[in-house]
CSV table of C-alpha atoms in Angstrom, one decimal:
chain,number,residue,atom,x,y,z
A,45,MET,CA,-10.0,-24.0,-31.2
A,46,ARG,CA,-10.3,-20.4,-30.8
A,47,GLU,CA,-8.3,-19.0,-27.7
A,48,GLY,CA,-11.0,-17.0,-26.7
A,49,HIS,CA,-13.0,-20.0,-25.8
A,50,SER,CA,-10.5,-22.0,-23.8
A,51,PRO,CA,-11.4,-22.3,-20.0
A,52,SER,CA,-10.4,-19.1,-17.9
A,53,ILE,CA,-8.3,-21.0,-15.8
A,54,ALA,CA,-5.8,-21.6,-18.9
A,55,ARG,CA,-6.1,-18.3,-20.4
A,56,ARG,CA,-2.8,-16.0,-19.8
A,57,LEU,CA,-1.7,-12.7,-21.1
A,58,SER,CA,1.8,-13.3,-23.1
A,59,PRO,CA,4.3,-10.9,-21.9
A,60,SER,CA,4.0,-9.0,-25.2
A,61,GLU,CA,0.3,-8.5,-25.0
A,62,ALA,CA,0.6,-7.1,-21.2
A,63,THR,CA,3.2,-4.7,-22.1
A,64,ASP,CA,3.0,-3.6,-25.9
A,65,ARG,CA,-0.7,-3.9,-27.1
A,66,TRP,CA,-1.5,-0.6,-25.5
A,67,THR,CA,1.3,1.4,-27.1
A,68,GLY,CA,-0.1,4.5,-28.6
A,69,ALA,CA,-3.6,3.4,-28.1
A,70,ARG,CA,-6.4,5.5,-26.6
A,71,HIS,CA,-6.1,3.0,-23.8
A,72,GLY,CA,-2.4,3.6,-23.2
A,73,LEU,CA,-1.0,6.0,-20.5
A,74,PRO,CA,1.4,8.8,-21.2
A,75,LYS,CA,4.7,9.1,-19.9
A,76,ALA,CA,5.3,11.3,-16.9
A,77,TYR,CA,7.4,9.9,-14.1
A,78,GLY,CA,11.3,9.9,-14.2
A,79,GLN,CA,13.7,8.1,-11.8
A,80,ALA,CA,13.4,10.7,-9.1
A,81,ASP,CA,9.8,11.0,-9.3
A,82,LEU,CA,9.4,7.5,-8.6
A,83,THR,CA,11.5,7.5,-5.5
A,84,VAL,CA,9.4,10.4,-4.3
A,85,LEU,CA,6.4,8.3,-5.2
A,86,GLY,CA,7.7,5.6,-2.8
A,87,ILE,CA,8.6,7.9,0.0
A,88,GLY,CA,5.2,9.6,-0.4
A,89,VAL,CA,3.1,6.3,0.2
A,90,MET,CA,5.3,4.7,2.7
A,91,ILE,CA,5.9,7.4,5.2
A,92,GLY,CA,2.6,8.8,7.0
A,93,ALA,CA,1.7,9.8,10.5
A,94,GLY,CA,2.8,6.3,11.8
A,95,ILE,CA,6.6,7.5,11.8
A,96,PHE,CA,5.8,9.7,14.7
A,97,SER,CA,3.9,7.2,16.7
A,98,LEU,CA,4.8,3.7,15.6
A,99,ALA,CA,8.1,3.4,17.2
A,100,GLY,CA,6.8,4.8,20.8
A,101,ARG,CA,4.0,2.4,20.7
A,102,GLN,CA,6.1,-0.6,20.2
A,103,ALA,CA,8.8,0.2,22.4
A,104,ALA,CA,6.4,0.7,25.2
A,105,SER,CA,4.2,-2.5,24.6
A,106,MET,CA,6.3,-5.0,23.1
A,107,ALA,CA,10.3,-4.5,22.3
A,108,GLY,CA,11.6,-1.8,24.6
A,109,PRO,CA,14.7,-0.2,22.9
A,110,GLY,CA,14.8,-3.3,21.1
A,111,VAL,CA,12.5,-1.7,18.7
A,112,ILE,CA,15.4,-0.4,16.8
A,113,LEU,CA,16.2,-3.9,16.0
A,114,SER,CA,12.5,-4.6,15.1
A,115,PHE,CA,12.7,-1.7,12.5
A,116,MET,CA,16.0,-3.2,11.1
A,117,ILE,CA,14.0,-6.7,10.9
A,118,ALA,CA,11.2,-5.1,9.1
A,119,GLY,CA,13.2,-3.1,6.7
A,120,ILE,CA,15.1,-6.2,5.6
A,121,THR,CA,11.9,-8.2,5.4
A,122,SER,CA,10.3,-5.6,3.2
A,123,LEU,CA,13.4,-5.3,0.9
A,124,LEU,CA,13.2,-9.2,0.2
A,125,VAL,CA,9.5,-8.4,-1.1
A,126,ALA,CA,10.7,-5.3,-2.9
A,127,PHE,CA,13.4,-7.4,-4.9
A,128,CYS,CA,10.4,-9.9,-6.2
A,129,PHE,CA,8.5,-6.7,-7.2
A,130,ALA,CA,11.9,-5.1,-8.8
A,131,GLU,CA,12.0,-8.1,-11.1
A,132,LEU,CA,8.6,-8.6,-12.2
A,133,SER,CA,8.1,-5.0,-13.0
A,134,SER,CA,11.4,-4.8,-15.0
A,135,ALA,CA,10.1,-7.6,-17.2
A,136,LEU,CA,6.6,-6.6,-17.4
A,137,PRO,CA,6.6,-2.7,-17.1
A,138,THR,CA,2.6,-2.1,-17.2
A,139,SER,CA,0.3,-0.2,-14.8
A,140,GLY,CA,-1.2,-3.6,-13.5
A,141,SER,CA,1.6,-4.1,-11.2
A,142,ALA,CA,0.9,-7.6,-9.1
A,143,TYR,CA,-2.3,-8.2,-11.1
A,144,THR,CA,-0.5,-8.0,-14.6
A,145,PHE,CA,2.4,-10.2,-13.1
A,146,THR,CA,-0.1,-12.6,-12.3
A,147,TYR,CA,-2.2,-12.7,-15.4
A,148,VAL,CA,1.1,-13.4,-17.6
A,149,ILE,CA,2.7,-15.9,-15.1
A,150,PHE,CA,-0.3,-17.6,-13.3
A,151,GLY,CA,-3.5,-17.1,-15.5
A,152,GLU,CA,-6.8,-15.0,-15.6
A,153,VAL,CA,-8.3,-17.0,-12.5
A,154,TRP,CA,-5.3,-15.7,-10.1
A,155,ALA,CA,-5.1,-12.5,-11.9
A,156,TRP,CA,-8.5,-11.7,-11.1
A,157,THR,CA,-7.9,-12.9,-7.3
A,158,VAL,CA,-4.8,-11.0,-7.2
A,159,GLY,CA,-6.6,-7.8,-8.4
A,160,TRP,CA,-9.7,-8.1,-6.3
A,161,ALA,CA,-7.3,-8.3,-3.2
A,162,LEU,CA,-5.5,-5.1,-4.6
A,163,VAL,CA,-8.5,-3.2,-4.8
A,164,MET,CA,-9.7,-4.3,-1.3
A,165,GLU,CA,-6.3,-3.1,0.4
A,166,LEU,CA,-6.0,0.1,-1.9
A,167,LEU,CA,-9.5,1.2,-1.4
A,168,ILE,CA,-9.9,0.5,2.5
A,169,ALA,CA,-6.3,2.2,2.8
A,170,THR,CA,-7.5,5.4,1.1
A,171,ALA,CA,-10.6,5.6,3.1
A,172,VAL,CA,-8.6,4.6,6.4
A,173,VAL,CA,-5.8,7.2,5.7
A,174,ALA,CA,-8.2,10.2,4.9
A,175,ARG,CA,-10.2,9.8,8.2
A,176,VAL,CA,-6.9,9.6,10.0
A,177,TRP,CA,-5.9,12.8,8.2
A,178,SER,CA,-9.1,14.4,9.6
A,179,LEU,CA,-8.1,13.3,13.3
A,180,TYR,CA,-4.7,14.8,12.8
A,181,ALA,CA,-5.9,18.2,10.8
A,182,ALA,CA,-8.5,18.7,13.7
A,183,GLN,CA,-5.7,18.3,16.3
A,184,MET,CA,-3.3,20.6,14.3
A,185,LEU,CA,-5.7,23.4,14.2
A,186,THR,CA,-6.8,23.1,17.9
A,187,ASP,CA,-3.0,23.3,19.0
A,188,PHE,CA,-2.8,26.0,17.1
A,189,GLY,CA,-5.8,27.8,18.8
A,190,ALA,CA,-8.0,27.8,16.4
A,191,HIS,CA,-11.9,27.2,17.2
A,192,PHE,CA,-14.9,26.3,15.0
A,193,PRO,CA,-18.6,27.3,15.6
A,194,ALA,CA,-20.0,24.5,17.4
A,195,PRO,CA,-22.3,22.9,14.7
A,196,LEU,CA,-18.9,22.7,12.5
A,197,ALA,CA,-16.6,21.4,15.2
A,198,GLU,CA,-18.9,18.3,15.8
A,199,LEU,CA,-18.3,17.4,12.2
A,200,THR,CA,-14.6,17.5,12.1
A,201,GLY,CA,-12.3,15.2,13.4
A,202,ARG,CA,-14.5,12.4,14.3
A,203,VAL,CA,-13.7,8.7,14.3
A,204,GLU,CA,-16.9,7.6,12.9
A,205,GLY,CA,-19.7,9.1,11.3
A,206,PHE,CA,-20.1,11.9,8.6
A,207,ASP,CA,-16.8,14.0,8.7
A,208,LEU,CA,-16.0,17.4,6.8
A,209,PHE,CA,-12.3,17.1,6.8
A,210,THR,CA,-12.6,13.4,5.5
A,211,LEU,CA,-14.6,14.6,2.6
A,212,PHE,CA,-12.3,17.8,2.0
A,213,ILE,CA,-9.4,15.7,1.6
A,214,LEU,CA,-10.7,13.0,-0.5
A,215,VAL,CA,-12.5,15.3,-3.0
A,216,LEU,CA,-9.3,17.5,-3.1
A,217,LEU,CA,-7.0,14.8,-4.1
A,218,THR,CA,-9.6,12.9,-6.3
A,219,ILE,CA,-9.4,16.0,-8.4
A,220,VAL,CA,-5.6,16.2,-8.5
A,221,VAL,CA,-5.4,12.9,-9.6
A,222,ALA,CA,-8.1,13.2,-12.4
A,223,LEU,CA,-6.1,16.2,-13.6
A,224,GLY,CA,-3.4,13.9,-14.7
A,225,ALA,CA,-0.1,12.5,-13.3
A,226,ARG,CA,1.9,15.6,-14.0
A,227,VAL,CA,-0.2,17.7,-11.8
A,228,GLY,CA,-0.5,15.2,-9.0
A,229,LEU,CA,3.3,14.8,-9.4
A,230,ARG,CA,4.1,18.5,-8.9
A,231,ALA,CA,1.9,18.4,-5.7
A,232,LEU,CA,3.8,15.2,-4.4
A,233,TRP,CA,7.0,16.7,-4.6
A,234,ILE,CA,6.0,19.9,-2.6
A,235,ILE,CA,4.4,17.9,-0.3
A,236,VAL,CA,6.9,15.2,0.3
A,237,VAL,CA,10.0,17.9,0.6
A,238,ALA,CA,7.7,19.7,3.5
A,239,LYS,CA,7.3,16.4,4.9
A,240,LEU,CA,10.9,15.4,4.8
A,241,MET,CA,12.0,18.7,6.4
A,242,ALA,CA,9.4,18.0,9.4
A,243,ILE,CA,10.8,15.0,10.1
A,244,GLY,CA,14.4,16.2,9.7
A,245,ALA,CA,13.5,18.5,12.5
A,246,VAL,CA,12.1,16.2,14.7
A,247,ILE,CA,15.3,13.9,14.2
A,248,VAL,CA,17.7,16.8,14.8
A,249,VAL,CA,15.9,18.4,17.8
A,250,GLY,CA,15.3,15.2,19.3
A,251,ALA,CA,18.9,13.8,19.0
A,252,THR,CA,20.0,16.9,21.3
A,253,HIS,CA,17.9,15.2,24.1
A,254,PHE,CA,19.4,11.7,23.5
A,255,ASP,CA,20.4,9.8,26.6
A,256,LYS,CA,22.3,6.5,25.5
A,257,ARG,CA,21.2,5.2,29.1
A,258,ASN,CA,17.6,4.6,27.8
A,259,LEU,CA,18.8,2.0,25.1
A,260,ALA,CA,21.2,0.3,27.6
A,261,ALA,CA,18.9,-2.4,29.0
A,262,ILE,CA,16.2,-4.7,27.0
A,263,PRO,CA,13.5,-5.9,29.4
A,264,ALA,CA,13.0,-9.9,30.0
A,265,PRO,CA,10.6,-11.5,28.2
A,266,GLN,CA,6.9,-11.3,29.9
A,267,ALA,CA,4.4,-14.2,28.9
A,268,ARG,CA,0.6,-13.0,28.3
A,269,ALA,CA,-2.2,-15.6,28.5
A,270,GLN,CA,-4.1,-15.8,25.5
A,271,ALA,CA,-7.9,-14.4,26.4
A,272,ALA,CA,-10.2,-17.6,25.7
A,273,THR,CA,-13.1,-15.3,25.5
A,274,ASP,CA,-12.0,-13.3,22.5
A,275,THR,CA,-11.3,-15.5,20.0
A,276,LEU,CA,-12.3,-13.5,17.0
A,277,HIS,CA,-9.7,-10.9,18.2
A,278,SER,CA,-7.0,-13.3,18.8
A,279,PRO,CA,-4.2,-13.7,16.4
A,280,LEU,CA,-3.7,-17.3,14.7
A,281,LEU,CA,-0.4,-17.8,16.1
A,282,GLY,CA,-1.7,-17.2,19.8
A,283,LEU,CA,-4.7,-19.4,19.1
A,284,LEU,CA,-2.3,-22.1,17.9
A,285,SER,CA,0.1,-21.7,20.7
A,286,GLY,CA,-2.2,-20.6,23.5
A,287,HIS,CA,0.1,-17.6,24.7
A,288,THR,CA,2.2,-14.8,23.3
A,289,SER,CA,5.1,-13.0,24.9
A,290,ALA,CA,6.2,-9.4,25.0
A,291,PHE,CA,9.6,-7.9,25.4
A,292,GLY,CA,12.8,-10.2,24.9
A,293,TRP,CA,13.8,-11.6,21.3
A,294,PHE,CA,10.2,-12.6,21.0
A,295,GLY,CA,8.9,-9.2,21.7
A,296,ILE,CA,11.3,-7.9,19.2
A,297,PHE,CA,10.2,-10.4,16.2
A,298,ALA,CA,6.8,-9.6,17.2
A,299,ALA,CA,7.2,-5.8,16.9
A,300,SER,CA,8.8,-6.4,13.6
A,301,ALA,CA,5.6,-8.0,12.2
A,302,ALA,CA,3.8,-5.0,13.4
A,303,ILE,CA,6.3,-2.6,11.9
A,304,THR,CA,6.5,-4.2,8.5
A,305,PHE,CA,3.1,-2.8,8.0
A,306,ALA,CA,4.3,0.7,7.9
A,307,TYR,CA,6.7,-0.2,5.0
A,308,ILE,CA,3.8,-1.4,3.0
A,309,GLY,CA,3.1,0.6,-0.1
A,310,PHE,CA,6.4,0.3,-1.9
A,311,ASP,CA,4.6,-2.0,-4.3
A,312,VAL,CA,2.4,1.0,-5.5
A,313,VAL,CA,5.3,2.3,-7.3
A,314,ALA,CA,5.2,-0.5,-9.7
A,315,THR,CA,1.7,0.6,-10.7
A,316,ALA,CA,3.3,3.7,-12.3
A,317,ALA,CA,5.5,1.5,-14.7
A,318,GLU,CA,3.5,2.3,-17.7
A,319,GLU,CA,4.0,5.8,-17.0
A,320,ALA,CA,7.8,5.8,-16.4
A,321,GLU,CA,10.6,6.7,-18.5
A,322,ASP,CA,13.1,3.6,-19.0
A,323,ALA,CA,10.6,1.5,-17.0
A,324,PRO,CA,12.6,-1.8,-16.8
A,325,ARG,CA,15.4,0.1,-15.3
A,326,SER,CA,13.7,2.8,-13.4
A,327,ILE,CA,11.1,1.0,-11.6
A,328,PRO,CA,13.3,-1.5,-9.7
A,329,LYS,CA,15.4,1.6,-8.8
A,330,GLY,CA,12.8,3.5,-7.6
A,331,ILE,CA,11.0,0.6,-5.3
A,332,ILE,CA,14.5,-0.2,-4.1
A,333,ARG,CA,15.7,3.2,-3.2
A,334,SER,CA,12.5,4.6,-1.9
A,335,LEU,CA,12.4,1.6,0.6
A,336,VAL,CA,15.9,1.9,1.5
A,337,ILE,CA,15.7,5.8,2.2
A,338,THR,CA,12.5,5.0,4.2
A,339,THR,CA,14.1,2.3,6.4
A,340,ILE,CA,16.9,4.8,7.1
A,341,ILE,CA,14.4,7.5,8.2
A,342,TYR,CA,12.1,5.1,10.2
A,343,ILE,CA,15.2,3.9,12.2
A,344,SER,CA,16.5,7.3,12.9
A,345,VAL,CA,12.9,8.4,14.3
A,346,ALA,CA,13.2,5.2,16.4
A,347,VAL,CA,16.6,6.1,17.9
A,348,VAL,CA,15.4,9.6,18.7
A,349,MET,CA,12.2,8.2,20.2
A,350,VAL,CA,13.7,5.5,22.6
A,351,GLY,CA,16.7,7.8,23.3
A,352,MET,CA,14.9,10.7,24.7
A,353,ILE,CA,12.8,8.9,27.1
A,354,PRO,CA,12.8,5.4,29.0
A,355,TYR,CA,10.4,3.0,27.3
A,356,ASP,CA,8.5,2.2,30.4
A,357,ARG,CA,7.5,6.1,30.4
A,358,ILE,CA,6.3,6.4,27.1
A,359,ASP,CA,3.2,7.8,26.2
A,360,ILE,CA,1.5,5.0,23.9
A,361,GLU,CA,-1.1,7.6,22.8
A,362,ALA,CA,1.2,10.5,21.8
A,363,PRO,CA,4.7,9.2,22.4
A,364,LEU,CA,6.8,11.7,20.3
A,365,ALA,CA,4.8,14.6,21.2
A,366,ASP,CA,4.9,13.8,24.9
A,367,ALA,CA,8.6,13.1,24.9
A,368,PHE,CA,9.2,16.6,23.4
A,369,ARG,CA,7.0,18.4,26.2
A,370,GLY,CA,8.9,16.5,28.8
A,371,ALA,CA,12.2,17.9,27.1
A,372,GLY,CA,10.8,21.5,27.4
A,373,GLU,CA,10.2,21.5,23.4
A,374,GLY,CA,6.6,21.9,23.2
A,375,PHE,CA,6.8,24.1,19.7
A,376,MET,CA,8.0,20.5,18.3
A,377,VAL,CA,4.4,19.3,18.8
A,378,HIS,CA,3.2,21.5,16.2
A,379,ILE,CA,6.1,20.2,13.6
A,380,ILE,CA,4.8,16.8,14.6
A,381,ASN,CA,1.2,17.6,13.6
A,382,ILE,CA,2.2,19.5,10.4
A,383,GLY,CA,4.6,16.6,9.6
A,384,ALA,CA,1.8,13.9,10.2
A,385,VAL,CA,-1.0,16.1,8.2
A,386,LEU,CA,1.6,16.5,5.1
A,387,GLY,CA,2.6,12.7,5.4
A,388,LEU,CA,-0.9,11.5,5.1
A,389,THR,CA,-1.7,13.8,2.4
A,390,THR,CA,0.9,12.5,0.2
A,391,VAL,CA,-0.1,8.5,1.2
A,392,VAL,CA,-4.0,9.3,0.2
A,393,LEU,CA,-2.5,10.9,-3.0
A,394,VAL,CA,-0.4,7.8,-4.1
A,395,LEU,CA,-2.9,5.4,-3.0
A,396,LEU,CA,-5.5,7.0,-5.4
A,397,VAL,CA,-2.9,6.9,-8.3
A,398,GLY,CA,-2.2,3.3,-7.4
A,399,LEU,CA,-5.8,1.9,-7.5
A,400,THR,CA,-6.9,4.0,-10.2
A,401,ARG,CA,-4.3,2.4,-12.3
A,402,VAL,CA,-5.1,-1.3,-11.0
A,403,MET,CA,-8.6,-0.7,-11.8
A,404,PHE,CA,-7.8,0.9,-15.1
A,405,SER,CA,-5.7,-2.1,-16.0
A,406,MET,CA,-8.5,-4.6,-15.1
A,407,ALA,CA,-10.8,-2.6,-17.1
A,408,ARG,CA,-8.7,-3.0,-20.3
A,409,ASP,CA,-8.6,-6.3,-20.1
A,410,GLY,CA,-12.5,-6.7,-19.7
A,411,LEU,CA,-12.7,-7.8,-16.1
A,412,PHE,CA,-14.1,-4.6,-15.1
A,413,PRO,CA,-16.4,-2.5,-17.8
A,414,HIS,CA,-14.4,-1.3,-20.6
A,415,ARG,CA,-15.7,2.0,-20.2
A,416,LEU,CA,-13.4,2.6,-17.0
A,417,ALA,CA,-10.2,2.1,-19.3
A,418,LYS,CA,-10.8,5.5,-21.4
A,419,ILE,CA,-8.3,8.1,-21.2
A,420,ASN,CA,-9.6,11.6,-21.1
A,421,ARG,CA,-7.9,13.5,-24.2
A,422,SER,CA,-8.0,16.8,-22.2
A,423,TYR,CA,-5.8,15.5,-19.2
A,424,HIS,CA,-4.3,12.3,-20.5
A,425,SER,CA,-5.5,10.6,-17.4
A,426,PRO,CA,-8.2,7.6,-16.6
A,427,THR,CA,-10.5,10.4,-15.1
A,428,ARG,CA,-13.6,8.4,-15.2
A,429,VAL,CA,-12.2,5.7,-13.2
A,430,THR,CA,-10.4,8.1,-11.0
A,431,LEU,CA,-13.7,10.0,-10.5
A,432,ILE,CA,-15.7,6.5,-9.3
A,433,ILE,CA,-12.6,5.3,-7.0
A,434,GLY,CA,-12.8,8.9,-5.2
A,435,GLY,CA,-16.5,8.5,-4.7
A,436,LEU,CA,-16.4,4.9,-3.3
A,437,ALA,CA,-13.6,6.0,-0.9
A,438,ILE,CA,-16.0,9.0,0.1
A,439,VAL,CA,-18.8,6.5,0.7
A,440,LEU,CA,-16.7,4.0,2.5
A,441,ALA,CA,-14.7,6.7,4.7
A,442,GLU,CA,-18.2,8.6,5.6
A,443,PHE,CA,-20.7,5.8,6.1
A,444,VAL,CA,-18.5,2.6,7.5
A,445,PRO,CA,-16.0,2.7,10.6
A,446,VAL,CA,-13.2,2.3,8.6
A,447,LEU,CA,-10.7,2.4,11.2
A,448,THR,CA,-11.7,-1.1,12.4
A,449,LEU,CA,-11.1,-2.3,8.7
A,450,GLU,CA,-7.4,-1.6,8.6
A,451,PRO,CA,-6.0,-5.0,9.3
A,452,LEU,CA,-7.7,-5.7,5.8
A,453,VAL,CA,-5.1,-3.7,4.2
A,454,VAL,CA,-2.3,-5.6,5.7
A,455,ILE,CA,-3.9,-9.1,5.0
A,456,GLY,CA,-4.7,-8.0,1.1
A,457,SER,CA,-1.1,-6.7,1.0
A,458,LEU,CA,0.8,-9.7,2.2
A,459,PHE,CA,-1.5,-11.9,0.1
A,460,VAL,CA,-0.3,-10.2,-3.0
A,461,PHE,CA,3.1,-10.2,-1.7
A,462,VAL,CA,3.1,-14.0,-1.4
A,463,VAL,CA,1.9,-14.3,-5.1
A,464,VAL,CA,4.7,-12.0,-6.4
A,465,ALA,CA,7.3,-14.0,-5.1
A,466,ALA,CA,6.2,-17.2,-6.2
A,467,GLY,CA,5.9,-15.5,-9.3
A,468,VAL,CA,9.4,-14.9,-9.8
A,469,ILE,CA,10.1,-18.3,-8.9
A,470,ARG,CA,7.7,-19.7,-11.6
A,471,MET,CA,8.7,-17.1,-14.2
A,472,ARG,CA,12.5,-18.2,-13.9
A,473,ARG,CA,11.4,-21.5,-15.0
A,474,THR,CA,8.7,-20.6,-17.4
A,475,MET,CA,10.1,-17.6,-19.0
A,476,PRO,CA,13.8,-17.7,-18.4
A,477,ASP,CA,14.8,-15.6,-21.6
A,478,LEU,CA,12.4,-12.7,-21.1
A,479,PRO,CA,14.3,-9.6,-20.9
A,480,ARG,CA,14.7,-8.2,-17.4
A,481,GLY,CA,16.2,-5.0,-16.0
A,482,PHE,CA,16.7,-6.2,-12.7
A,483,ARG,CA,17.1,-9.8,-11.4
A,484,VAL,CA,16.5,-10.8,-7.9
A,485,PRO,CA,19.7,-12.0,-6.1
A,486,LEU,CA,20.2,-15.4,-4.8
A,487,SER,CA,16.9,-16.7,-6.5
A,488,PRO,CA,15.0,-18.9,-5.5
A,489,GLY,CA,16.3,-18.3,-1.9
A,490,VAL,CA,15.3,-14.7,-1.7
A,491,PRO,CA,11.7,-15.2,-3.0
A,492,LEU,CA,11.3,-18.3,-0.6
A,493,ALA,CA,12.3,-16.2,2.4
A,494,SER,CA,9.9,-13.6,1.1
A,495,ILE,CA,7.3,-16.0,1.1
A,496,ALA,CA,8.2,-17.3,4.6
A,497,ALA,CA,8.2,-13.8,6.1
A,498,CYS,CA,5.1,-13.0,4.7
A,499,LEU,CA,3.3,-16.4,6.0
A,500,TRP,CA,4.9,-15.4,9.6
A,501,LEU,CA,3.2,-11.9,9.2
A,502,LEU,CA,-0.1,-13.4,8.0
A,503,VAL,CA,-0.3,-15.8,11.0
A,504,ASN,CA,0.0,-12.9,13.6
A,505,LEU,CA,-3.2,-11.2,12.0
A,506,GLN,CA,-6.5,-11.8,13.9
A,507,LEU,CA,-9.1,-14.6,13.1
A,508,ILE,CA,-11.8,-11.9,12.4
A,509,THR,CA,-9.4,-10.2,9.9
A,510,TRP,CA,-9.2,-13.7,8.1
A,511,LEU,CA,-12.8,-14.3,7.9
A,512,TYR,CA,-13.4,-10.8,6.6
A,513,PHE,CA,-10.9,-11.5,4.0
A,514,ILE,CA,-12.2,-15.0,2.9
A,515,ALA,CA,-15.7,-13.3,2.7
A,516,TRP,CA,-14.3,-10.6,0.2
A,517,MET,CA,-12.5,-13.0,-1.7
A,518,ALA,CA,-15.6,-15.1,-2.0
A,519,PHE,CA,-17.4,-12.3,-3.1
A,520,GLY,CA,-14.8,-11.7,-5.7
A,521,VAL,CA,-15.2,-15.4,-7.1
A,522,LEU,CA,-18.7,-14.7,-7.8
A,523,VAL,CA,-18.4,-11.4,-9.4
A,524,TYR,CA,-15.8,-12.8,-11.6
A,525,LEU,CA,-18.2,-15.7,-12.7
A,526,VAL,CA,-20.8,-13.5,-13.3
A,527,TYR,CA,-19.1,-10.8,-15.2
A,528,GLY,CA,-15.5,-11.2,-15.7
A,529,ARG,CA,-14.9,-14.6,-17.1
A,530,ARG,CA,-17.6,-13.8,-19.8
A,531,ASN,CA,-16.3,-10.4,-20.6
A,532,SER,CA,-12.3,-10.6,-20.4
A,533,VAL,CA,-10.6,-9.6,-23.7
A,534,LEU,CA,-9.0,-13.0,-23.9
A,535,ALA,CA,-12.4,-14.4,-23.9
A,536,GLY,CA,-12.9,-13.2,-27.5
A,537,ILE,CA,-16.0,-10.9,-26.6
A,538,SER,CA,-15.8,-7.6,-28.6
A,539,ALA,CA,-16.6,-4.6,-26.5
A,540,ALA,CA,-17.5,-1.2,-28.5
A,541,PRO,CA,-14.8,1.1,-26.7
A,542,PHE,CA,-12.1,-1.2,-27.9
A,543,ASP,CA,-10.1,-0.7,-31.2
A,544,ALA,CA,-11.4,-3.2,-33.5
A,545,GLY,CA,-8.2,-4.9,-34.0
A,546,ILE,CA,-7.8,-6.3,-30.7
A,547,ARG,CA,-10.3,-8.8,-31.2
A,548,GLY,CA,-8.4,-10.5,-34.0
A,549,ARG,CA,-5.4,-10.1,-31.9
A,550,HIS,CA,-6.6,-12.7,-29.4
A,551,ARG,CA,-7.7,-15.5,-31.9
A,552,ARG,CA,-5.7,-18.0,-33.5
C-alpha cells in the first residue's frame, strides 16, 4: 500500500523529512540568525507598549503591590512552556515551529489544527498591534505639539475604521520582511536597542522617586459578584464558581494570568530555526535567554511603577505617564511614548516574520497552495507569502474592529502551548533516541506543569472568546477537508512547483 493513500489522520512526517528534505532546495531558507540575533528576536516580540501600562493596570485593579509577585509567577509559567519549545526546536529545527513539531509527533490532522491556530493568533496579533501602534504614534506626535490638517487628523490614531498610520506601519514592515531576513534583522537590532534605552531611562528615573512604603501593604481580598446579565463576556471560571475576587492572593494569581499574556511571543523565535546557525543549540538558548531578560525587565518596571505611587492612586489609562507627571518628571512622558512606538514596531516586525515562516512551511507541505512556498531568488525570502500576509493584515486591521479580537491571540497561543507540552511527553516515549540539543529538566513534571498552567489561563478567558475560537477551528477543519487533505505532499499528489524527486520520496 502506498503511504500517500493512508488515512490523513495516520500520516506523519518523519524527523528527517521535517528537517532535511529542503536543504539546498529552492524551497529552503538561507542562514541569517546568530545566537545574539535570536535573543533580540525574542525581546523584540515580547516587549511592546504593554510594559508601560500592564503593571499599573493590574496593580490598581487586581493585585496592588503584589503585582510584582504576579510578574514573577507569570515569568515562571512562561519559562515552563519555553523549556518545552526549546526541546522540540532543538530536535526539529525547522521554520514551522509548533506546526512541524505536531506533524512529526501527532500527525497531519493535529498539525493542521495547530497551524490553523497559529495563523489566527499571529495574523490577529499583527493587526491588533499595528492599530495600537497608530494610537501611540498619534499620541506621541500630539504630545510633541505636532498638528495635522483636519481631514488628515480624522484618519490617524483611530480605534476603528480606516487609519493612515496603521496602513503606513503595515506596508513599511511588510516591505522590510519581504526584502529578506538580513534587512529585517538590521532594522530589528536598531529599534530594539533604542527601545531598551527608553525602558532603561524609565527604570533609572523612576527609581529616584521610589518610596518603599508604597510596597508595604497588600490589600485584603475583595469579592466581586459575577454579573448574570453578561454571560458571554464572563470568564469560564467565573461562570463555574459564580464569583471572582480581587486583591489578596487570589488577586495576585488572577493578575499573573493576565500578565502571562505579555510574555506570549517567545515561541516565534522557534520559527527562525531553519535560518539559524547551529539551530539545535542556538534556538533553545535564544528562547530561554530572551524570556529571562524580558522577565527581569518587566519586574524592574513593575517595581518602579508601584514604588512611585500608591496602588489606589494609579491612573489605569496611563499609569506610568501619570506617575511621572505627579513626580514632576513630565519629560518622561515623551520617553514613554517613544518607547511604546519603538516597542510596537518590533512586535509587528517579528510577528510578520513568524507568520510568514509558518504559512511558508504549511505551503511546502501542500496544506496551503505550493506557490506560497517559493523563495525569491533576489531577496532569498518567501516574498510572495509575505506580501499576501501583509495584505491580509491590512484588510483585517482597517476594516475589522480588531481591538475586540485581542483575546483570540491569547487562546490561540495557549492552545498551541498545551499541544507542544504534550508533544514533549509523547516524543520522549516514541522517539527517545532522536538527538536533542536541549532536554526539558524534570520531564514529564515540567511539561505537565506547563499544561496545567495553560489550562488555568484558558478557564480565565471569556466565554465569547471560546465561541469565536471554536468557530475559527471548525472553519479550519472544513478548509482541511476540502483542500489540505487531498493536496498534502504526504498524500502523494504531485505539484508543479515542487522538485520532481519529492514525489518518490513519499512513496514506499
